């Protein structure tokens, strides 16, 4: 469970249980993530990925258990982490820049400094010419970049990403994955990344948490021991193949047994 | 680009004018070609002459009718908007009020006209009530739709960012009502003119256009009737145009790619923004997607 890094614990989920009526969505789940770590959660639908996600973001209070960030109990408290979904959720009436600074706007006024910071970040991450565009004038990949910058601008410490690239075509997706790794390396954020794409999870992460459904629980955690920065060619590395085989076996082998 | 701007201008201004001129032309041709007598259908020319010759009375009528129309329209849409917001806050209230509101719409305006006169007298009040009632419902329904159309996940995202209910309302939910609100206003703009005329025929003693219309009708002055019709249609049309201009200013994201000048950041965008947004953005996408 422990990684080779000696960073302090950033996120801790302790004995989380989530029931929806009689339905057990998440069964006694604990997970610790260190500062600056990139951890992915994979698993078939119904394995509690999104439930886990909502609990960490504070919009869902679990039936049992607690969530901690920097050792502080944040169970059921929104506002401590940034999050992003497959849907970009950009407000159509706001420009890219105004969408990036949404977090500030929701907490009062957006200062000139906030706008400047957002613009600097947008330029650094390849959005310069789109600052003043409305979302409908941007491509899907661009919109997801704006959505991630909105998340970064709100809370770059801890970011939860729920299948952020799920709706993109495979080429754009790969571009976005490399871009995300660049952003992550520069910001030192702690990232929890939910996906059902095993390759994506392995390519991006330090650790891959494989979950199983009914009830949702952690089945195994795979340590991805491939050096960074990761490159496209790592996708065909024998170690990568071995991790992928293991993850697929856990997910699909299990599904077959259950059927 | 000047060429693009002028072609846009051409579409927005010249084509609609041409269509109105075309309508008048068809009107005139029908009268001439079928030898329609002027007491059945006067020519456009005769109608405009009737407007000119009776202008003093008609101008007074425009003032009187516009007063009840504009006031009723503003009050009705404001109340519809406010009630939509109140109803969106509570499921219980929504369920409770909805049937009542549908009943108010099911009652024919003509039928309550007489009752309104008994209750509210012959003054401005019954006219405001009728015009207001006509615009109230479409605004209410459309604004409610707009409020409900907001993605649940957008609201969750704002909540996860620790936003207050009020901030979520003003920044995430309220702007979503603009487009449906303007649809409702445009729809009812023309229809509430009818409402104003109808209200005047049952509840008016002062010389509005509805009264003028009734007098001309009783005299079998067809040109006078058509004069009133043309003036009333113009009021509807002008209101429609005013609302459309307001809509364009209030919802820029529906027509352009780049935010209005006062909301722009920095200078680098000036070049891209002054061109047609579409073109500029397409080029920018291409240049960015190939690193």
XYZ file of N, CA, C and O in Angstrom, chain A residues 94-167:
296
model
N -20.348 32.643 -20.052
C -19.098 33.216 -19.567
C -17.960 32.859 -20.516
O -17.942 31.781 -21.094
N -16.986 33.789 -20.625
C -15.827 33.534 -21.467
C -14.947 32.474 -20.798
O -15.157 32.124 -19.632
N -13.954 31.975 -21.542
C -13.021 30.999 -20.984
C -12.430 31.536 -19.686
O -12.424 30.862 -18.656
N -11.979 32.793 -19.738
C -11.355 33.396 -18.554
C -12.336 33.485 -17.390
O -12.008 33.174 -16.246
N -13.555 33.894 -17.689
C -14.566 34.029 -16.631
C -14.942 32.662 -16.054
O -15.274 32.548 -14.872
N -14.882 31.641 -16.908
C -15.131 30.290 -16.403
C -13.991 29.811 -15.504
O -14.218 29.132 -14.516
N -12.759 30.179 -15.885
C -11.611 29.773 -15.069
C -11.692 30.400 -13.681
O -11.402 29.760 -12.675
N -12.135 31.653 -13.624
C -12.194 32.342 -12.334
C -13.538 32.152 -11.627
O -13.856 32.878 -10.685
N -14.316 31.165 -12.058
C -15.644 30.945 -11.468
C -15.587 30.753 -9.954
O -16.420 31.286 -9.224
N -14.578 29.990 -9.504
C -14.451 29.739 -8.069
C -14.378 31.039 -7.278
O -15.021 31.190 -6.247
N -13.611 32.008 -7.805
C -13.496 33.308 -7.153
C -14.835 34.042 -7.198
O -15.264 34.630 -6.208
N -15.472 33.988 -8.355
C -16.758 34.684 -8.511
C -17.792 34.130 -7.541
O -18.602 34.877 -6.994
N -17.745 32.823 -7.307
C -18.715 32.196 -6.403
C -18.459 32.574 -4.945
O -19.302 32.368 -4.087
N -17.271 33.106 -4.681
C -16.944 33.490 -3.307
C -16.863 34.993 -3.128
O -16.296 35.488 -2.177
N -17.396 35.725 -4.102
C -17.345 37.179 -3.980
C -16.960 37.775 -5.317
O -17.510 37.398 -6.345
N -15.990 38.679 -5.290
C -15.628 39.349 -6.536
C -14.334 38.777 -7.110
O -13.491 38.265 -6.387
N -14.221 38.901 -8.433
C -12.992 38.487 -9.098
C -12.121 39.733 -9.235
O -12.507 40.692 -9.891
N -10.947 39.712 -8.605
C -10.087 40.896 -8.655
C -9.286 40.910 -9.949
O -9.203 39.919 -10.665
N -8.679 42.062 -10.229
C -7.833 42.185 -11.409
C -6.684 41.176 -11.330
O -6.301 40.577 -12.326
N -6.183 40.987 -10.095
C -5.086 40.038 -9.901
C -5.536 38.613 -10.240
O -4.817 37.866 -10.895
N -6.765 38.263 -9.809
C -7.296 36.929 -10.121
C -7.351 36.713 -11.629
O -6.984 35.658 -12.142
N -7.821 37.765 -12.312
C -7.939 37.655 -13.775
C -6.561 37.515 -14.412
O -6.366 36.720 -15.325
N -5.594 38.295 -13.879
C -4.238 38.236 -14.400
C -3.646 36.831 -14.184
O -3.061 36.249 -15.092
N -3.845 36.307 -12.977
C -3.319 34.969 -12.664
C -3.922 33.924 -13.596
O -3.228 33.055 -14.129
N -5.237 34.027 -13.777
C -5.922 33.071 -14.637
C -5.407 33.172 -16.071
O -5.176 32.165 -16.737
N -5.204 34.406 -16.523
C -4.719 34.610 -17.885
C -3.308 34.051 -18.046
O -2.989 33.413 -19.053
N -2.455 34.260 -17.031
C -1.086 33.728 -17.092
C -1.104 32.216 -17.190
O -0.389 31.612 -17.996
N -1.947 31.610 -16.362
C -2.046 30.148 -16.370
C -2.565 29.662 -17.729
O -2.033 28.718 -18.312
N -3.590 30.350 -18.225
C -4.182 29.950 -19.496
C -3.146 30.021 -20.620
O -3.073 29.147 -21.478
N -2.297 31.056 -20.587
C -1.272 31.179 -21.628
C -0.250 30.065 -21.488
O 0.156 29.454 -22.467
N 0.158 29.801 -20.230
C 1.184 28.778 -19.999
C 0.688 27.431 -20.500
O 1.449 26.630 -21.033
N -0.615 27.172 -20.343
C -1.134 25.873 -20.731
C -1.893 25.890 -22.055
O -2.836 25.132 -22.260
N -1.482 26.797 -22.919
C -1.936 26.715 -24.301
C -3.348 27.161 -24.591
O -4.023 26.595 -25.444
N -3.809 28.206 -23.882
C -5.173 28.651 -24.149
C -5.208 30.128 -24.515
O -6.267 30.731 -24.656
N -4.019 30.715 -24.692
C -3.897 32.158 -24.842
C -4.926 32.833 -25.729
O -5.576 33.779 -25.308
N -5.108 32.321 -26.928
C -5.973 32.996 -27.879
C -7.455 32.795 -27.610
O -8.301 33.360 -28.290
N -7.759 31.966 -26.623
C -9.167 31.666 -26.381
C -9.723 32.312 -25.126
O -10.870 32.068 -24.772
N -8.896 33.125 -24.467
C -9.309 33.718 -23.196
C -10.688 34.342 -23.224
O -11.465 34.201 -22.296
N -10.974 35.055 -24.302
C -12.216 35.820 -24.349
C -13.306 35.141 -25.157
O -14.312 35.759 -25.482
N -13.089 33.883 -25.495
C -14.095 33.170 -26.283
C -15.147 32.538 -25.385
O -14.865 32.130 -24.257
N -16.341 32.451 -25.918
C -17.388 31.695 -25.239
C -17.131 30.204 -25.464
O -16.557 29.824 -26.499
N -17.575 29.352 -24.536
C -17.309 27.916 -24.667
C -17.776 27.320 -26.003
O -17.113 26.454 -26.556
N -18.896 27.795 -26.530
C -19.404 27.170 -27.760
C -18.461 27.367 -28.935
O -18.559 26.662 -29.933
N -17.536 28.325 -28.819
C -16.600 28.567 -29.916
C -15.308 27.773 -29.752
O -14.359 27.982 -30.490
N -15.284 26.871 -28.760
C -14.059 26.104 -28.517
C -14.267 24.621 -28.814
O -15.376 24.115 -28.715
N -13.180 23.923 -29.120
C -13.255 22.482 -29.356
C -13.404 21.749 -28.021
O -13.166 22.321 -26.961
N -13.788 20.483 -28.101
C -13.978 19.684 -26.893
C -12.732 19.642 -26.011
O -12.811 19.781 -24.792
N -11.566 19.479 -26.652
C -10.308 19.424 -25.900
C -10.026 20.747 -25.195
O -9.637 20.779 -24.032
N -10.270 21.840 -25.917
C -10.066 23.176 -25.350
C -10.974 23.393 -24.141
O -10.566 23.956 -23.128
N -12.203 22.971 -24.296
C -13.170 23.169 -23.208
C -12.733 22.403 -21.966
O -12.863 22.900 -20.853
N -12.193 21.183 -22.167
C -11.724 20.417 -21.018
C -10.496 21.074 -20.380
O -10.317 21.012 -19.183
N -9.681 21.718 -21.206
C -8.549 22.459 -20.628
C -9.062 23.585 -19.744
O -8.547 23.813 -18.645
N -10.071 24.288 -20.242
C -10.647 25.379 -19.443
C -11.221 24.809 -18.146
O -11.009 25.365 -17.067
N -11.909 23.664 -18.262
C -12.512 23.060 -17.068
C -11.432 22.691 -16.055
O -11.591 22.895 -14.852
N -10.294 22.166 -16.542
C -9.224 21.810 -15.612
C -8.604 23.059 -14.978
O -8.291 23.063 -13.792
N -8.488 24.104 -15.774
C -7.926 25.351 -15.219
C -8.865 25.971 -14.197
O -8.419 26.593 -13.234
N -10.161 25.817 -14.423
C -11.129 26.282 -13.419
C -10.890 25.532 -12.112
O -10.891 26.118 -11.028
N -10.638 24.218 -12.245
C -10.369 23.399 -11.069
C -9.065 23.825 -10.401
O -9.003 24.008 -9.187
N -8.029 24.016 -11.228
C -6.716 24.437 -10.709
C -6.806 25.776 -9.999
O -6.214 25.984 -8.944
N -7.556 26.686 -10.610
C -7.639 28.035 -10.076
C -8.392 28.047 -8.752
O -8.142 28.876 -7.885
N -9.306 27.080 -8.592
C -10.057 27.015 -7.340
C -9.254 26.327 -6.243
O -9.160 26.813 -5.126
N -8.690 25.157 -6.557
C -7.936 24.413 -5.542
C -6.901 23.554 -6.238
O -7.204 22.483 -6.725
N -5.667 24.046 -6.300
C -4.664 23.269 -7.024
C -4.038 22.197 -6.144
O -3.294 21.352 -6.606
N -4.359 22.244 -4.854
C -3.825 21.289 -3.897
C -4.295 19.874 -4.172
O -3.501 18.964 -4.371
N -5.599 19.716 -4.143
C -6.197 18.400 -4.347
C -7.225 18.515 -5.453
O -8.119 19.353 -5.393
N -7.077 17.668 -6.476
C -8.030 17.699 -7.568
C -8.616 16.318 -7.796
O -7.896 15.322 -7.844
N -9.937 16.284 -7.920
C -10.626 15.038 -8.242
C -11.093 15.143 -9.685
O -11.808 16.073 -10.043
N -10.694 14.189 -10.505
C -11.071 14.238 -11.908
C -11.858 12.965 -12.246
O -11.341 11.867 -12.112
N -13.106 13.147 -12.619
C -13.972 11.997 -12.898
C -14.147 11.831 -14.401
O -14.913 12.558 -15.027
N -13.410 10.904 -14.984
C -13.414 10.655 -16.430
C -13.378 11.939 -17.243
O -14.198 12.136 -18.121
N -12.412 12.809 -16.980
C -12.451 14.116 -17.632
C -12.291 14.039 -19.148
O -12.753 14.931 -19.845
N -11.635 12.974 -19.632
C -11.388 12.908 -21.080
C -12.269 11.866 -21.764
O -12.050 11.501 -22.919
N -13.258 11.370 -21.041
C -14.098 10.279 -21.539
C -14.832 10.591 -22.827
O -15.131 9.697 -23.606
N -15.140 11.889 -23.052
C -15.952 12.222 -24.225
C -15.099 12.637 -25.427
O -15.630 12.980 -26.472
